[in-house]
Amino acid sequence: MVDVTISEAADRLLRGEVVAIPTETVYGLAADATNASAVAKIFAAKGRPDFNPLISHVADFAQLEALVTLDARARRLAEAFWPGALTLVLPRLPGCPVAPAVSAGLPSLALRMPAHPIARELLARVGRPVAAPSANRSGHVSPSTAQHVRDSLGPEIAVLDGGACKVGLESTVIGLTGERPALLRPGGIAAEGIEAVLGEALVQPTDRKLQSPGMLLKHYAPRLPVRLDAAAPQGREGLLSFGRPLSGFATVYPLSESGDLAEAAARLYAGLHALDQMPGLDGIAVMPIPQQGLGVAINDRLTRAARGR
Ligand code: TXA
Ligand code: MG
């Protein structure tokens, strides 16, 4: 187990090494986004296909200037939601120093200013954009604790431990390279709030392959099969409950007893990890979760988990 301090994590990044870092959404596997060989180490450690671009993280607005074009929509969203669980996909500026592999060769760059105080201090020290996808093997459940990172990437991985992630779901990804703003990935900030700030509806891209390659992949899959909208147990299942738990299941992991979607989001990955590691279960069942607000992102991740690998 390799626990590092903020200054050791900064040194590693500046030396071109990877390090797992906390953010308020999920843990990220970080590398200097301007260093192509460091970025290659992220893809290798995750087993991630190289057509799937990465999010770059910055500490402040000054760092954005050389990277992308911010139009009025981007400024409005950044002002409303940064630092926070929002990623904006924007046109790269000519001479943008971020390695082309971070964008998987696309003319756009995904950017986020995270809110986690440890992430912010680290980014300020590094002074460069830091690429960081979720710190899990490609296709597996995302990590919301340092232990989840070690379980997925192995004990040798250097981890900056910042406690359990408060939001617990990846950022919402908004594409701003076209005429209309597009919801490329539902996430930790509900689409309704983003539409209210923009004053217009988000479009759901029909050709997701072109716009957000990552969304095509099977993702978030635990070892056990996942069954949605459960009303009664089928075999020895563990239940992810929402609201009052159903009875008859081998074990119950409550996402939120009070039916609070933010609480359920924060507990989702921990619940999937916990049930997946529990001996003697033959599946994970999930109670219905309302398809509104953060429920959209929760259902998105659960649907992918249920599809399996
Ligand atoms: O909350 C998060 O966003 C976490 C933390 C660590 O910040 N990061 C994360 O990164 O979830 P990752 O790599 O697992 O997801 C990045 C998503 C993928 O769906 C990818 O396809 C999309 O963002 N993306 C990245 N760059 C893009 C681009 N240039 N155009 C379209 N989609 C892009
Ligand atoms: Mg991921």
GROMACS .gro file of C-alpha atoms and ligand atoms in nm:
model
  343
    1MET     CA    1   0.000   0.000   0.000
    2VAL     CA    2   0.152   0.330  -0.110
    3ASP     CA    3  -0.001   0.632   0.063
    4VAL     CA    4   0.140   0.966  -0.054
    5THR     CA    5   0.113   1.325   0.075
    6ILE     CA    6  -0.003   1.620  -0.134
    7SER     CA    7   0.355   1.731  -0.199
    8GLU     CA    8   0.466   1.377  -0.291
    9ALA     CA    9   0.167   1.352  -0.526
   10ALA     CA   10   0.264   1.685  -0.687
   11ASP     CA   11   0.624   1.567  -0.729
   12ARG     CA   12   0.509   1.244  -0.890
   13LEU     CA   13   0.289   1.433  -1.137
   14LEU     CA   14   0.570   1.674  -1.229
   15ARG     CA   15   0.806   1.375  -1.277
   16GLY     CA   16   0.563   1.215  -1.524
   17GLU     CA   17   0.430   0.946  -1.289
   18VAL     CA   18   0.066   0.857  -1.221
   19VAL     CA   19  -0.101   0.891  -0.882
   20ALA     CA   20  -0.459   0.829  -0.769
   21ILE     CA   21  -0.619   1.144  -0.630
   22PRO     CA   22  -0.942   1.223  -0.446
   23THR     CA   23  -1.208   1.444  -0.601
   24GLU     CA   24  -1.560   1.514  -0.476
   25THR     CA   25  -1.704   1.288  -0.750
   26VAL     CA   26  -1.481   0.977  -0.762
   27TYR     CA   27  -1.108   0.906  -0.726
   28GLY     CA   28  -0.912   0.987  -1.040
   29LEU     CA   29  -0.597   0.828  -1.183
   30ALA     CA   30  -0.396   1.142  -1.246
   31ALA     CA   31  -0.106   1.237  -1.472
   32ASP     CA   32   0.038   1.559  -1.616
   33ALA     CA   33  -0.191   1.624  -1.914
   34THR     CA   34   0.086   1.804  -2.104
   35ASN     CA   35   0.318   1.500  -2.086
   36ALA     CA   36   0.232   1.241  -2.351
   37SER     CA   37   0.428   0.957  -2.191
   38ALA     CA   38   0.270   1.025  -1.851
   39VAL     CA   39  -0.074   1.018  -2.015
   40ALA     CA   40   0.013   0.686  -2.179
   41LYS     CA   41   0.069   0.543  -1.831
   42ILE     CA   42  -0.295   0.619  -1.741
   43PHE     CA   43  -0.426   0.423  -2.040
   44ALA     CA   44  -0.190   0.135  -1.959
   45ALA     CA   45  -0.275   0.120  -1.585
   46LYS     CA   46  -0.650   0.123  -1.652
   47GLY     CA   47  -0.646  -0.102  -1.957
   48ARG     CA   48  -0.839   0.180  -2.121
   49PRO     CA   49  -0.892   0.188  -2.499
   50ASP     CA   50  -0.709   0.485  -2.650
   51PHE     CA   51  -1.015   0.610  -2.843
   52ASN     CA   52  -1.172   0.713  -2.511
   53PRO     CA   53  -1.060   1.068  -2.422
   54LEU     CA   54  -0.980   1.189  -2.068
   55ILE     CA   55  -1.094   1.484  -1.857
   56SER     CA   56  -0.831   1.745  -1.766
   57HIS     CA   57  -0.854   1.912  -1.426
   58VAL     CA   58  -0.748   2.267  -1.346
   59ALA     CA   59  -0.720   2.472  -1.026
   60ASP     CA   60  -0.841   2.807  -1.156
   61PHE     CA   61  -0.963   3.007  -1.454
   62ALA     CA   62  -0.617   3.145  -1.537
   63GLN     CA   63  -0.506   2.791  -1.625
   64LEU     CA   64  -0.778   2.761  -1.890
   65GLU     CA   65  -0.661   3.046  -2.104
   66ALA     CA   66  -0.407   2.863  -2.320
   67LEU     CA   67  -0.622   2.550  -2.348
   68VAL     CA   68  -0.971   2.614  -2.488
   69THR     CA   69  -1.216   2.871  -2.621
   70LEU     CA   70  -1.476   2.963  -2.360
   71ASP     CA   71  -1.793   3.100  -2.516
   72ALA     CA   72  -2.069   3.277  -2.323
   73ARG     CA   73  -2.246   2.947  -2.245
   74ALA     CA   74  -1.926   2.796  -2.104
   75ARG     CA   75  -1.862   3.103  -1.889
   76ARG     CA   76  -2.213   3.095  -1.749
   77LEU     CA   77  -2.190   2.725  -1.660
   78ALA     CA   78  -1.841   2.758  -1.516
   79GLU     CA   79  -1.949   3.047  -1.299
   80ALA     CA   80  -2.254   2.859  -1.173
   81PHE     CA   81  -2.100   2.515  -1.114
   82TRP     CA   82  -1.720   2.543  -1.076
   83PRO     CA   83  -1.556   2.427  -0.872
   84GLY     CA   84  -1.779   2.122  -0.888
   85ALA     CA   85  -1.905   1.807  -1.058
   86LEU     CA   86  -1.938   1.955  -1.408
   87THR     CA   87  -1.715   1.881  -1.709
   88LEU     CA   88  -1.726   2.103  -2.018
   89VAL     CA   89  -1.612   1.977  -2.358
   90LEU     CA   90  -1.476   2.278  -2.547
   91PRO     CA   91  -1.279   2.349  -2.865
   92ARG     CA   92  -0.902   2.320  -2.815
   93LEU     CA   93  -0.705   2.634  -2.892
   94PRO     CA   94  -0.427   2.615  -3.152
   95GLY     CA   95  -0.109   2.538  -2.958
   96CYS     CA   96  -0.303   2.389  -2.665
   97PRO     CA   97  -0.027   2.217  -2.462
   98VAL     CA   98  -0.244   1.923  -2.356
   99ALA     CA   99  -0.122   1.600  -2.517
  100PRO     CA  100  -0.340   1.497  -2.816
  101ALA     CA  101  -0.391   1.153  -2.657
  102VAL     CA  102  -0.590   1.319  -2.376
  103SER     CA  103  -0.845   1.422  -2.641
  104ALA     CA  104  -0.805   1.088  -2.821
  105GLY     CA  105  -0.714   1.298  -3.126
  106LEU     CA  106  -1.040   1.500  -3.119
  107PRO     CA  107  -1.030   1.879  -3.170
  108SER     CA  108  -1.201   1.924  -2.831
  109LEU     CA  109  -1.091   1.900  -2.467
  110ALA     CA  110  -1.293   1.800  -2.160
  111LEU     CA  111  -1.222   2.024  -1.859
  112ARG     CA  112  -1.323   2.029  -1.497
  113MET     CA  113  -1.238   2.238  -1.192
  114PRO     CA  114  -1.292   2.001  -0.899
  115ALA     CA  115  -1.416   2.117  -0.557
  116HIS     CA  116  -1.234   1.870  -0.328
  117PRO     CA  117  -0.995   2.082  -0.115
  118ILE     CA  118  -0.710   1.830  -0.145
  119ALA     CA  119  -0.750   1.810  -0.523
  120ARG     CA  120  -0.753   2.188  -0.542
  121GLU     CA  121  -0.437   2.223  -0.337
  122LEU     CA  122  -0.264   1.957  -0.547
  123LEU     CA  123  -0.367   2.119  -0.876
  124ALA     CA  124  -0.253   2.461  -0.756
  125ARG     CA  125   0.088   2.316  -0.666
  126VAL     CA  126   0.127   2.136  -0.997
  127GLY     CA  127   0.024   2.442  -1.198
  128ARG     CA  128  -0.052   2.233  -1.508
  129PRO     CA  129  -0.369   2.065  -1.631
  130VAL     CA  130  -0.397   1.715  -1.483
  131ALA     CA  131  -0.568   1.438  -1.680
  132ALA     CA  132  -0.765   1.197  -1.463
  133PRO     CA  133  -1.021   0.933  -1.553
  134SER     CA  134  -1.182   0.736  -1.272
  135ALA     CA  135  -0.914   0.532  -1.091
  136ASN     CA  136  -1.045   0.183  -1.172
  137ARG     CA  137  -0.967  -0.086  -1.427
  138SER     CA  138  -1.151   0.005  -1.746
  139GLY     CA  139  -1.509  -0.129  -1.734
  140HIS     CA  140  -1.516  -0.184  -1.358
  141VAL     CA  141  -1.708  -0.002  -1.084
  142SER     CA  142  -1.568   0.348  -1.014
  143PRO     CA  143  -1.387   0.411  -0.682
  144SER     CA  144  -1.535   0.638  -0.415
  145THR     CA  145  -1.271   0.551  -0.151
  146ALA     CA  146  -0.892   0.499  -0.154
  147GLN     CA  147  -0.951   0.131  -0.071
  148HIS     CA  148  -1.168   0.089  -0.384
  149VAL     CA  149  -0.873   0.224  -0.588
  150ARG     CA  150  -0.635  -0.034  -0.439
  151ASP     CA  151  -0.890  -0.313  -0.485
  152SER     CA  152  -0.917  -0.228  -0.855
  153LEU     CA  153  -0.564  -0.116  -0.954
  154GLY     CA  154  -0.358  -0.319  -0.708
  155PRO     CA  155  -0.168  -0.241  -0.386
  156GLU     CA  156   0.134  -0.083  -0.563
  157ILE     CA  157  -0.071   0.211  -0.689
  158ALA     CA  158   0.026   0.542  -0.522
  159VAL     CA  159  -0.285   0.693  -0.361
  160LEU     CA  160  -0.345   1.036  -0.210
  161ASP     CA  161  -0.620   0.954   0.039
  162GLY     CA  162  -0.884   1.225   0.076
  163GLY     CA  163  -1.157   1.021   0.241
  164ALA     CA  164  -1.486   0.908   0.088
  165CYS     CA  165  -1.606   1.108  -0.215
  166LYS     CA  166  -1.902   1.329  -0.121
  167VAL     CA  167  -2.085   1.333  -0.456
  168GLY     CA  168  -2.001   0.972  -0.538
  169LEU     CA  169  -2.090   0.984  -0.911
  170GLU     CA  170  -1.873   1.110  -1.196
  171SER     CA  171  -1.920   1.464  -1.321
  172THR     CA  172  -2.192   1.558  -1.566
  173VAL     CA  173  -2.030   1.603  -1.910
  174ILE     CA  174  -2.169   1.884  -2.128
  175GLY     CA  175  -2.056   1.922  -2.489
  176LEU     CA  176  -2.023   2.283  -2.606
  177THR     CA  177  -1.858   2.232  -2.943
  178GLY     CA  178  -2.181   2.242  -3.144
  179GLU     CA  179  -2.469   2.481  -3.195
  180ARG     CA  180  -2.672   2.328  -2.911
  181PRO     CA  181  -2.536   2.224  -2.569
  182ALA     CA  182  -2.535   1.845  -2.538
  183LEU     CA  183  -2.565   1.615  -2.239
  184LEU     CA  184  -2.279   1.373  -2.311
  185ARG     CA  185  -2.293   1.198  -1.972
  186PRO     CA  186  -2.543   1.243  -1.687
  187GLY     CA  187  -2.358   1.284  -1.356
  188GLY     CA  188  -2.321   1.456  -1.023
  189ILE     CA  189  -2.500   1.775  -1.126
  190ALA     CA  190  -2.859   1.726  -1.241
  191ALA     CA  191  -2.938   1.826  -1.601
  192GLU     CA  192  -3.237   2.030  -1.484
  193GLY     CA  193  -3.009   2.274  -1.297
  194ILE     CA  194  -2.779   2.308  -1.598
  195GLU     CA  195  -3.071   2.379  -1.830
  196ALA     CA  196  -3.197   2.644  -1.588
  197VAL     CA  197  -2.863   2.826  -1.601
  198LEU     CA  198  -2.836   2.794  -1.980
  199GLY     CA  199  -3.197   2.891  -2.039
  200GLU     CA  200  -3.225   2.615  -2.300
  201ALA     CA  201  -3.275   2.240  -2.319
  202LEU     CA  202  -2.977   2.006  -2.349
  203VAL     CA  203  -2.977   1.785  -2.656
  204GLN     CA  204  -2.907   1.415  -2.625
  205PRO     CA  205  -2.655   1.342  -2.898
  206THR     CA  206  -2.780   1.083  -3.143
  207ASP     CA  207  -2.431   0.992  -3.259
  208ARG     CA  208  -2.265   0.943  -2.923
  209LYS     CA  209  -1.972   0.768  -3.081
  210LEU     CA  210  -1.855   1.093  -3.235
  211GLN     CA  211  -1.932   1.311  -2.936
  212SER     CA  212  -1.842   1.112  -2.626
  213PRO     CA  213  -1.668   0.791  -2.718
  214GLY     CA  214  -1.660   0.667  -2.358
  215MET     CA  215  -2.036   0.633  -2.344
  216LEU     CA  216  -2.031   0.345  -2.590
  217LEU     CA  217  -1.833   0.121  -2.362
  218LYS     CA  218  -1.962  -0.128  -2.114
  219HIS     CA  219  -1.893   0.029  -1.780
  220TYR     CA  220  -1.937   0.017  -1.408
  221ALA     CA  221  -1.976  -0.360  -1.411
  222PRO     CA  222  -1.935  -0.553  -1.086
  223ARG     CA  223  -1.843  -0.924  -1.078
  224LEU     CA  224  -2.198  -1.030  -0.983
  225PRO     CA  225  -2.495  -0.990  -1.219
  226VAL     CA  226  -2.708  -0.680  -1.149
  227ARG     CA  227  -3.089  -0.686  -1.178
  228LEU     CA  228  -3.287  -0.360  -1.189
  229ASP     CA  229  -3.638  -0.267  -1.070
  230ALA     CA  230  -3.648  -0.559  -0.828
  231ALA     CA  231  -3.977  -0.624  -0.649
  232ALA     CA  232  -3.891  -0.961  -0.485
  233PRO     CA  233  -3.574  -1.172  -0.443
  234GLN     CA  234  -3.464  -1.424  -0.708
  235GLY     CA  235  -3.217  -1.661  -0.541
  236ARG     CA  236  -2.955  -1.538  -0.291
  237GLU     CA  237  -2.941  -1.173  -0.386
  238GLY     CA  238  -2.806  -0.869  -0.206
  239LEU     CA  239  -3.038  -0.570  -0.232
  240LEU     CA  240  -2.948  -0.208  -0.302
  241SER     CA  241  -3.253  -0.047  -0.145
  242PHE     CA  242  -3.403   0.296  -0.204
  243GLY     CA  243  -3.665   0.410   0.045
  244ARG     CA  244  -3.807   0.137   0.268
  245PRO     CA  245  -3.615  -0.187   0.195
  246LEU     CA  246  -3.802  -0.486   0.049
  247SER     CA  247  -3.786  -0.798   0.262
  248GLY     CA  248  -3.658  -1.149   0.181
  249PHE     CA  249  -3.313  -1.057   0.047
  250ALA     CA  250  -2.995  -1.221   0.177
  251THR     CA  251  -2.855  -0.881   0.271
  252VAL     CA  252  -2.952  -0.516   0.225
  253TYR     CA  253  -2.731  -0.216   0.149
  254PRO     CA  254  -2.949   0.094   0.189
  255LEU     CA  255  -2.877   0.367  -0.067
  256SER     CA  256  -3.111   0.604   0.113
  257GLU     CA  257  -3.382   0.511   0.361
  258SER     CA  258  -3.540   0.854   0.325
  259GLY     CA  259  -3.544   0.835  -0.056
  260ASP     CA  260  -3.286   1.114  -0.099
  261LEU     CA  261  -3.120   1.098  -0.443
  262ALA     CA  262  -2.802   1.284  -0.341
  263GLU     CA  263  -2.750   1.041  -0.055
  264ALA     CA  264  -2.816   0.745  -0.287
  265ALA     CA  265  -2.565   0.881  -0.541
  266ALA     CA  266  -2.299   0.920  -0.272
  267ARG     CA  267  -2.352   0.559  -0.155
  268LEU     CA  268  -2.401   0.389  -0.494
  269TYR     CA  269  -2.045   0.277  -0.576
  270ALA     CA  270  -1.969   0.184  -0.214
  271GLY     CA  271  -2.286  -0.031  -0.220
  272LEU     CA  272  -2.191  -0.203  -0.546
  273HIS     CA  273  -1.838  -0.269  -0.416
  274ALA     CA  274  -1.968  -0.399  -0.081
  275LEU     CA  275  -2.227  -0.639  -0.223
  276ASP     CA  276  -1.990  -0.755  -0.496
  277GLN     CA  277  -1.735  -0.860  -0.232
  278MET     CA  278  -1.984  -1.030  -0.003
  279PRO     CA  279  -1.938  -1.409  -0.004
  280GLY     CA  280  -2.229  -1.637  -0.093
  281LEU     CA  281  -2.439  -1.401  -0.305
  282ASP     CA  282  -2.538  -1.488  -0.660
  283GLY     CA  283  -2.657  -1.146  -0.766
  284ILE     CA  284  -2.728  -0.783  -0.686
  285ALA     CA  285  -3.087  -0.658  -0.708
  286VAL     CA  286  -3.177  -0.290  -0.712
  287MET     CA  287  -3.506  -0.126  -0.615
  288PRO     CA  288  -3.653   0.126  -0.861
  289ILE     CA  289  -3.497   0.473  -0.850
  290PRO     CA  290  -3.691   0.774  -0.981
  291GLN     CA  291  -3.571   0.898  -1.322
  292GLN     CA  292  -3.531   1.264  -1.226
  293GLY     CA  293  -3.253   1.487  -1.092
  294LEU     CA  294  -2.954   1.277  -0.983
  295GLY     CA  295  -3.168   0.967  -1.038
  296VAL     CA  296  -3.093   0.996  -1.411
  297ALA     CA  297  -2.719   0.948  -1.351
  298ILE     CA  298  -2.776   0.674  -1.091
  299ASN     CA  299  -2.998   0.482  -1.336
  300ASP     CA  300  -2.744   0.538  -1.616
  301ARG     CA  301  -2.466   0.374  -1.411
  302LEU     CA  302  -2.693   0.093  -1.290
  303THR     CA  303  -2.816   0.017  -1.643
  304ARG     CA  304  -2.455  -0.016  -1.758
  305ALA     CA  305  -2.372  -0.232  -1.455
  306ALA     CA  306  -2.669  -0.456  -1.537
  307ARG     CA  307  -2.551  -0.497  -1.896
  308GLY     CA  308  -2.236  -0.663  -1.759
  309ARG     CA  309  -1.901  -0.701  -1.929
  310TXA     O1  310  -1.603   1.300  -1.210
  310TXA     C1  311  -1.532   1.275  -1.309
  310TXA     O2  312  -1.556   1.322  -1.419
  310TXA     C2  313  -1.411   1.185  -1.285
  310TXA     C3  314  -1.317   1.254  -1.187
  310TXA     C4  315  -1.189   1.180  -1.165
  310TXA     O3  316  -1.293   1.385  -1.231
  310TXA     N1  317  -1.344   1.156  -1.409
  310TXA     C5  318  -1.401   1.073  -1.503
  310TXA     O4  319  -1.325   1.055  -1.615
  310TXA     O5  320  -1.510   1.021  -1.489
  310TXA     P1  321  -1.352   0.938  -1.723
  310TXA     O6  322  -1.231   0.941  -1.810
  310TXA     O7  323  -1.383   0.811  -1.655
  310TXA     O8  324  -1.472   0.991  -1.806
  310TXA     C6  325  -1.453   1.090  -1.906
  310TXA     C7  326  -1.578   1.103  -1.990
  310TXA     C8  327  -1.593   0.989  -2.087
  310TXA     O9  328  -1.730   0.959  -2.103
  310TXA     C9  329  -1.533   1.049  -2.215
  310TXA    O10  330  -1.580   0.987  -2.331
  310TXA    C10  331  -1.578   1.193  -2.204
  310TXA    O11  332  -1.569   1.224  -2.066
  310TXA     N2  333  -1.489   1.283  -2.278
  310TXA    C11  334  -1.363   1.319  -2.246
  310TXA     N3  335  -1.310   1.400  -2.340
  310TXA    C12  336  -1.405   1.418  -2.433
  310TXA    C13  337  -1.411   1.491  -2.555
  310TXA     N4  338  -1.307   1.562  -2.601
  310TXA     N5  339  -1.525   1.485  -2.626
  310TXA    C14  340  -1.630   1.414  -2.579
  310TXA     N6  341  -1.631   1.342  -2.467
  310TXA    C15  342  -1.520   1.344  -2.394
  311MG      MG  343  -1.468   0.598  -1.563
   0.00000   0.00000   0.00000
